[in-house]
Short mmCIF file of C-alpha atoms in Angstrom, two decimals:
data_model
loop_
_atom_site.label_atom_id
_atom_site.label_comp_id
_atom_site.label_asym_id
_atom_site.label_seq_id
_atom_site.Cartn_x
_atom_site.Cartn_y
_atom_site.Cartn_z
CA UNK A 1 -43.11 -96.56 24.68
CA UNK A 2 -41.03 -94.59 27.43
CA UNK A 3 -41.03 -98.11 29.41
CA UNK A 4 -39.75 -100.17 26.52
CA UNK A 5 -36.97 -97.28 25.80
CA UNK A 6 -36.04 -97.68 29.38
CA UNK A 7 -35.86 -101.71 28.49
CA UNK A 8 -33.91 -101.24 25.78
CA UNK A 9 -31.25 -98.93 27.76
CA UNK A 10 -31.38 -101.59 30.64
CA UNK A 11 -30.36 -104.44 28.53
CA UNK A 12 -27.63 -103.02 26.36
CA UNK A 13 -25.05 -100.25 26.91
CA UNK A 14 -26.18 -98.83 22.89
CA UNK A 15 -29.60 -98.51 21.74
CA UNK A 16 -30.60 -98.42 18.31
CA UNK A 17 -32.87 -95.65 17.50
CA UNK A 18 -33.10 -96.06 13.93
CA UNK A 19 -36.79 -97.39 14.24
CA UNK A 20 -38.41 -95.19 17.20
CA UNK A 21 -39.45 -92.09 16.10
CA UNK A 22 -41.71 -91.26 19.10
CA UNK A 23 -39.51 -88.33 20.50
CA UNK A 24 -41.39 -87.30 23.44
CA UNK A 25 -41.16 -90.90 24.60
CA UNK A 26 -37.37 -90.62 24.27
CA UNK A 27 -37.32 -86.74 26.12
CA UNK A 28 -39.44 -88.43 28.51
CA UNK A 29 -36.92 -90.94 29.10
CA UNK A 30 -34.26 -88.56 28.99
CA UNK A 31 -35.39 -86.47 32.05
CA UNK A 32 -36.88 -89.70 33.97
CA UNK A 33 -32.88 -90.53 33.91
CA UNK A 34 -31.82 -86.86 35.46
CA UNK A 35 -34.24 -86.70 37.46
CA UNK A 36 -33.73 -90.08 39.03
CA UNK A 37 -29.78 -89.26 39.60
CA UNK A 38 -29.38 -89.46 43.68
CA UNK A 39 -28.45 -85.67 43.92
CA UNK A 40 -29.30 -84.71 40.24
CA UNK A 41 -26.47 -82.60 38.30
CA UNK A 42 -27.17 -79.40 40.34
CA UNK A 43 -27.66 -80.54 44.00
CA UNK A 44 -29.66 -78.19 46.52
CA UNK A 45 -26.58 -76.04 48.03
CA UNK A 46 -25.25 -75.30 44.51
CA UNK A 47 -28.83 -74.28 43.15
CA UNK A 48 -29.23 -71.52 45.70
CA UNK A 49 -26.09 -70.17 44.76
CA UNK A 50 -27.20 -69.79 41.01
CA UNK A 51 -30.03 -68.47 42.40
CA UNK A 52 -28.65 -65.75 43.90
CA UNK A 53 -25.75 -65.27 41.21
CA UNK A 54 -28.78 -64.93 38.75
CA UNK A 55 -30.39 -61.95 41.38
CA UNK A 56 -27.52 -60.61 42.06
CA UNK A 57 -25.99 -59.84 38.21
CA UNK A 58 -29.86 -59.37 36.82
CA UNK A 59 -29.67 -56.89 33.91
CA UNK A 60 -26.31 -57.35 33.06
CA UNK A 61 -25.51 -60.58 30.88
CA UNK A 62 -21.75 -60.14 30.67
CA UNK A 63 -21.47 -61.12 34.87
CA UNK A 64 -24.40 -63.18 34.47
CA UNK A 65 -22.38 -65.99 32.48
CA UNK A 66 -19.12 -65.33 34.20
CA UNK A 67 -20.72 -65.60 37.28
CA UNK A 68 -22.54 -68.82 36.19
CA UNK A 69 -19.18 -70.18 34.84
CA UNK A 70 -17.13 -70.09 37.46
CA UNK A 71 -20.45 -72.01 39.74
CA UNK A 72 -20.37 -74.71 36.44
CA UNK A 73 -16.64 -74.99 37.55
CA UNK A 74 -17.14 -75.67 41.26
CA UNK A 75 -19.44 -78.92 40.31
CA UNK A 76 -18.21 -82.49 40.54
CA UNK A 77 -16.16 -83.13 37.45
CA UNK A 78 -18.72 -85.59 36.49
CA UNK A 79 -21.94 -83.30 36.75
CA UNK A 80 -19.77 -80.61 34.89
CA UNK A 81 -19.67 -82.77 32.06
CA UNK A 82 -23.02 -83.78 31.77
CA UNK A 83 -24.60 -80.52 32.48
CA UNK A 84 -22.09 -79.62 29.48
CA UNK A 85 -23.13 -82.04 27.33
CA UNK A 86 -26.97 -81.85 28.12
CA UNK A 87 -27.01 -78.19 26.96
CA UNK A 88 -25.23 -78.36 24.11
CA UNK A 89 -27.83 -81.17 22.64
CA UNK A 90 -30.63 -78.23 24.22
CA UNK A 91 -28.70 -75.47 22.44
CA UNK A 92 -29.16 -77.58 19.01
CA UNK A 93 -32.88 -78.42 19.86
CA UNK A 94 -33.55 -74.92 20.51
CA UNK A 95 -31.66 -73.55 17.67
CA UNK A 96 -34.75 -75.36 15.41
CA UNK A 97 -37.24 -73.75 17.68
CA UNK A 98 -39.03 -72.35 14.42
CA UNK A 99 -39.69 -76.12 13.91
CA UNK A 100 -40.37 -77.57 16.96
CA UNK A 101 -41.29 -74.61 19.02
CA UNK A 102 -38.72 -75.79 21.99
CA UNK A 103 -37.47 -71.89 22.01
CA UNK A 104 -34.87 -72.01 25.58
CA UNK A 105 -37.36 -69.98 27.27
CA UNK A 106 -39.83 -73.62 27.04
CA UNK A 107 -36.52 -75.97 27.33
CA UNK A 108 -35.75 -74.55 30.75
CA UNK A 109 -39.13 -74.84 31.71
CA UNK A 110 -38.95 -78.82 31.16
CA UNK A 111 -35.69 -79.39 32.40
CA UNK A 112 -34.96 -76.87 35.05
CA UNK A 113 -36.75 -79.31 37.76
CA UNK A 114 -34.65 -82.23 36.58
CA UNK A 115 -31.48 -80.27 36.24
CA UNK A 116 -31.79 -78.38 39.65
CA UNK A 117 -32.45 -79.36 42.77
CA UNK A 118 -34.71 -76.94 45.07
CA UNK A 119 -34.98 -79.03 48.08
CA UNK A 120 -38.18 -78.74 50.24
CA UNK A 121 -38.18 -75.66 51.70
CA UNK A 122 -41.18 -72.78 52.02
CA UNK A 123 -39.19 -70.65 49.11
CA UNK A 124 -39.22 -73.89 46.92
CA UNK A 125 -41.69 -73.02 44.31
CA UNK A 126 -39.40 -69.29 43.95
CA UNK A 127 -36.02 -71.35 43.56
CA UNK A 128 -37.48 -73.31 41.43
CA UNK A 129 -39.32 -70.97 38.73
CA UNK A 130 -35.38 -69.16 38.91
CA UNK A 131 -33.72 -72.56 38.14
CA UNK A 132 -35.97 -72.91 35.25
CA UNK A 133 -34.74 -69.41 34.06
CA UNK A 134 -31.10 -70.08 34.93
CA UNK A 135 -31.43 -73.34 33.05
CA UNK A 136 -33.06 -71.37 30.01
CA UNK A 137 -29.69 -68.95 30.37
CA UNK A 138 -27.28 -71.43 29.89
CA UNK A 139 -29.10 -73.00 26.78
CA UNK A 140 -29.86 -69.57 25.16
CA UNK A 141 -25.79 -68.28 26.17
CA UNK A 142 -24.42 -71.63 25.92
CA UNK A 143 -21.07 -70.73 23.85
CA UNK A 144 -20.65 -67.60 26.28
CA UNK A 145 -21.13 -70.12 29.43
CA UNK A 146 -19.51 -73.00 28.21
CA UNK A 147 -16.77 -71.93 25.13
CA UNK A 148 -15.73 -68.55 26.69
CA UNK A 149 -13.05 -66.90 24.14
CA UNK A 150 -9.61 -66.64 25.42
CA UNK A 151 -8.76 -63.43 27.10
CA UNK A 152 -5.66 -61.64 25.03
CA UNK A 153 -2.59 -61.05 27.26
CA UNK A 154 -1.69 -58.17 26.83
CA UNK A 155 2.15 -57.86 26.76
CA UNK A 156 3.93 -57.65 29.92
CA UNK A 157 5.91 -54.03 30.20
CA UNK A 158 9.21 -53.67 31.42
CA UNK A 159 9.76 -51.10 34.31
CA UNK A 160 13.58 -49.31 34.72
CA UNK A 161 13.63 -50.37 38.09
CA UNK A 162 13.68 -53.80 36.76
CA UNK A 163 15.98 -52.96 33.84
CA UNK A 164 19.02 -52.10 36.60
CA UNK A 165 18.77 -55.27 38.16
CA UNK A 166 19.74 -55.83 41.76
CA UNK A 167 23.31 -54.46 41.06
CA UNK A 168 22.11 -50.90 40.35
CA UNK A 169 21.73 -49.32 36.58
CA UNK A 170 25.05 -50.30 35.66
CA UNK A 171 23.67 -54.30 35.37
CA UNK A 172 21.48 -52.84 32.14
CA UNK A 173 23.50 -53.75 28.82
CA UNK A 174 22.07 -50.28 26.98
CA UNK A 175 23.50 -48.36 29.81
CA UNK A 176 26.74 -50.19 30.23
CA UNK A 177 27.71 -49.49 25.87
CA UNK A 178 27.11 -45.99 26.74
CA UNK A 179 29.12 -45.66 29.54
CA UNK A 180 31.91 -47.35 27.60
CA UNK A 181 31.47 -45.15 24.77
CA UNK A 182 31.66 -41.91 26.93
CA UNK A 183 34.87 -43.06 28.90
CA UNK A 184 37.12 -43.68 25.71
CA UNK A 185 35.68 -47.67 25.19
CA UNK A 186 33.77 -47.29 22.36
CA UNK A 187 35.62 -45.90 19.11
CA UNK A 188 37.60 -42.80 20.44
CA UNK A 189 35.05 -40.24 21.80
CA UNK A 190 36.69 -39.35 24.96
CA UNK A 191 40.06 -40.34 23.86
CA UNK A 192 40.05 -38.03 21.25
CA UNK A 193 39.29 -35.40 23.27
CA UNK A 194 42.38 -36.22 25.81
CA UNK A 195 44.67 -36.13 22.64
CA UNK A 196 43.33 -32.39 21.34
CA UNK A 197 43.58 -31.15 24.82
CA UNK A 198 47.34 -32.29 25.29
CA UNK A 199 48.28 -30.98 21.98
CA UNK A 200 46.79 -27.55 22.68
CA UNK A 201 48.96 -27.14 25.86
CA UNK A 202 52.33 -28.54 23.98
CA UNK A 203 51.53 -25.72 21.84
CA UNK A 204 51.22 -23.06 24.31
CA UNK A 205 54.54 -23.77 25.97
CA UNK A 206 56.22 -23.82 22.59
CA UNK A 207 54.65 -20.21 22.37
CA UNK A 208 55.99 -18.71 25.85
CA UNK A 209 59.28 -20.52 25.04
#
């Protein structure tokens, strides 16, 4: 059945599914096509660094998928998308794991080795039982990976050094009414004053006259 799915996706760009209903044939088919991609969605180089971004934030989940996010954001825009898209369709298979017992814990385990690369090196078979994990991550904290929420900015605070400007704290508008107001330009404060003061001393030479 896997053969004849493989048929079907040779010879037309959309297959039908309607009438298969054999869906290990079509998983099967699924990672056959990952796995067969000529450096796979997570080459080599970038699986070692997930590798050690998993060791390196173990036991604390909040750096664990910001780490892993900004390594999603380093890949080809192409593998970014797919490795997007491929574990959103795991998130929903796993999300009926009570049904189909495909909890992410199992999910990473069959599609870590298609999804990451571990090359063929002495430390393979260690890389590789991590990339199964780190593929089980993304599935089980896909919306943290994936959908992080906005960060609220807070709002941006206004020192006095910038309020008087490059011409000094007479530039600031506040600062500039009040000096007005204290120098007789703003309704009669210091004028008044000037006014009280020269009748008071017309008064006292009227006196000693």
């Amino acid at each position: 059945m896997a053969n004849q799915i493989r048929r079907l996706f040779d010879e037309h760009s959309v297959v039908d599914f309607s009438d298969i209903h054999d869906v290990h044939s079509i998983a099967s088919v699924l990672k056959q096509y990952i796995r067969e991609l000529p450096d796979g969605i997570v080459d080599s180089e970038a699986t070692l660094q997930f590798v050690q971004a998993a060791e390196a934030a173990a036991g604390d989940p909040n750096r664990l998928c910001r780490d892993y996010a900004e390594l999603i954001d380093r890949l080809p825009e192409p593998n970014r998308k797919l490795l997007k898209y491929l574990t959103e369709f795991l998130r929903r298979v796993a999300d009926r794991d009570a049904e189909n017992k495909m909890s992410p814990l199992n999910l990473g385990i069959c599609f870590g080795p298609n999804v990451f690369r571990c090359g063929d090196t002495v430390q393979s078979l260690k890389v590789q039982s991590m990339a199964n994990k780190i593929m089980s991550d993304l599935i089980a904290h896909y919306s943290d990976v994936f959908e992080p929420a906005p960060q609220a900015k807070l709002p941006r605070m206004v020192t006095v050094k910038e309020c008087s400007g490059s011409g000094g704290a007479g530039n600031s508008p506040s600062l500039r009414r009040l000096s007005a107001g204290s120098t007789g330009g703003g309704g009669g404060g210091g004028h008044s004053m000037t006014n009280n003061n020269s009748s008071h001393s017309s008064s006292s030479e009227s006196a000693r006259s």
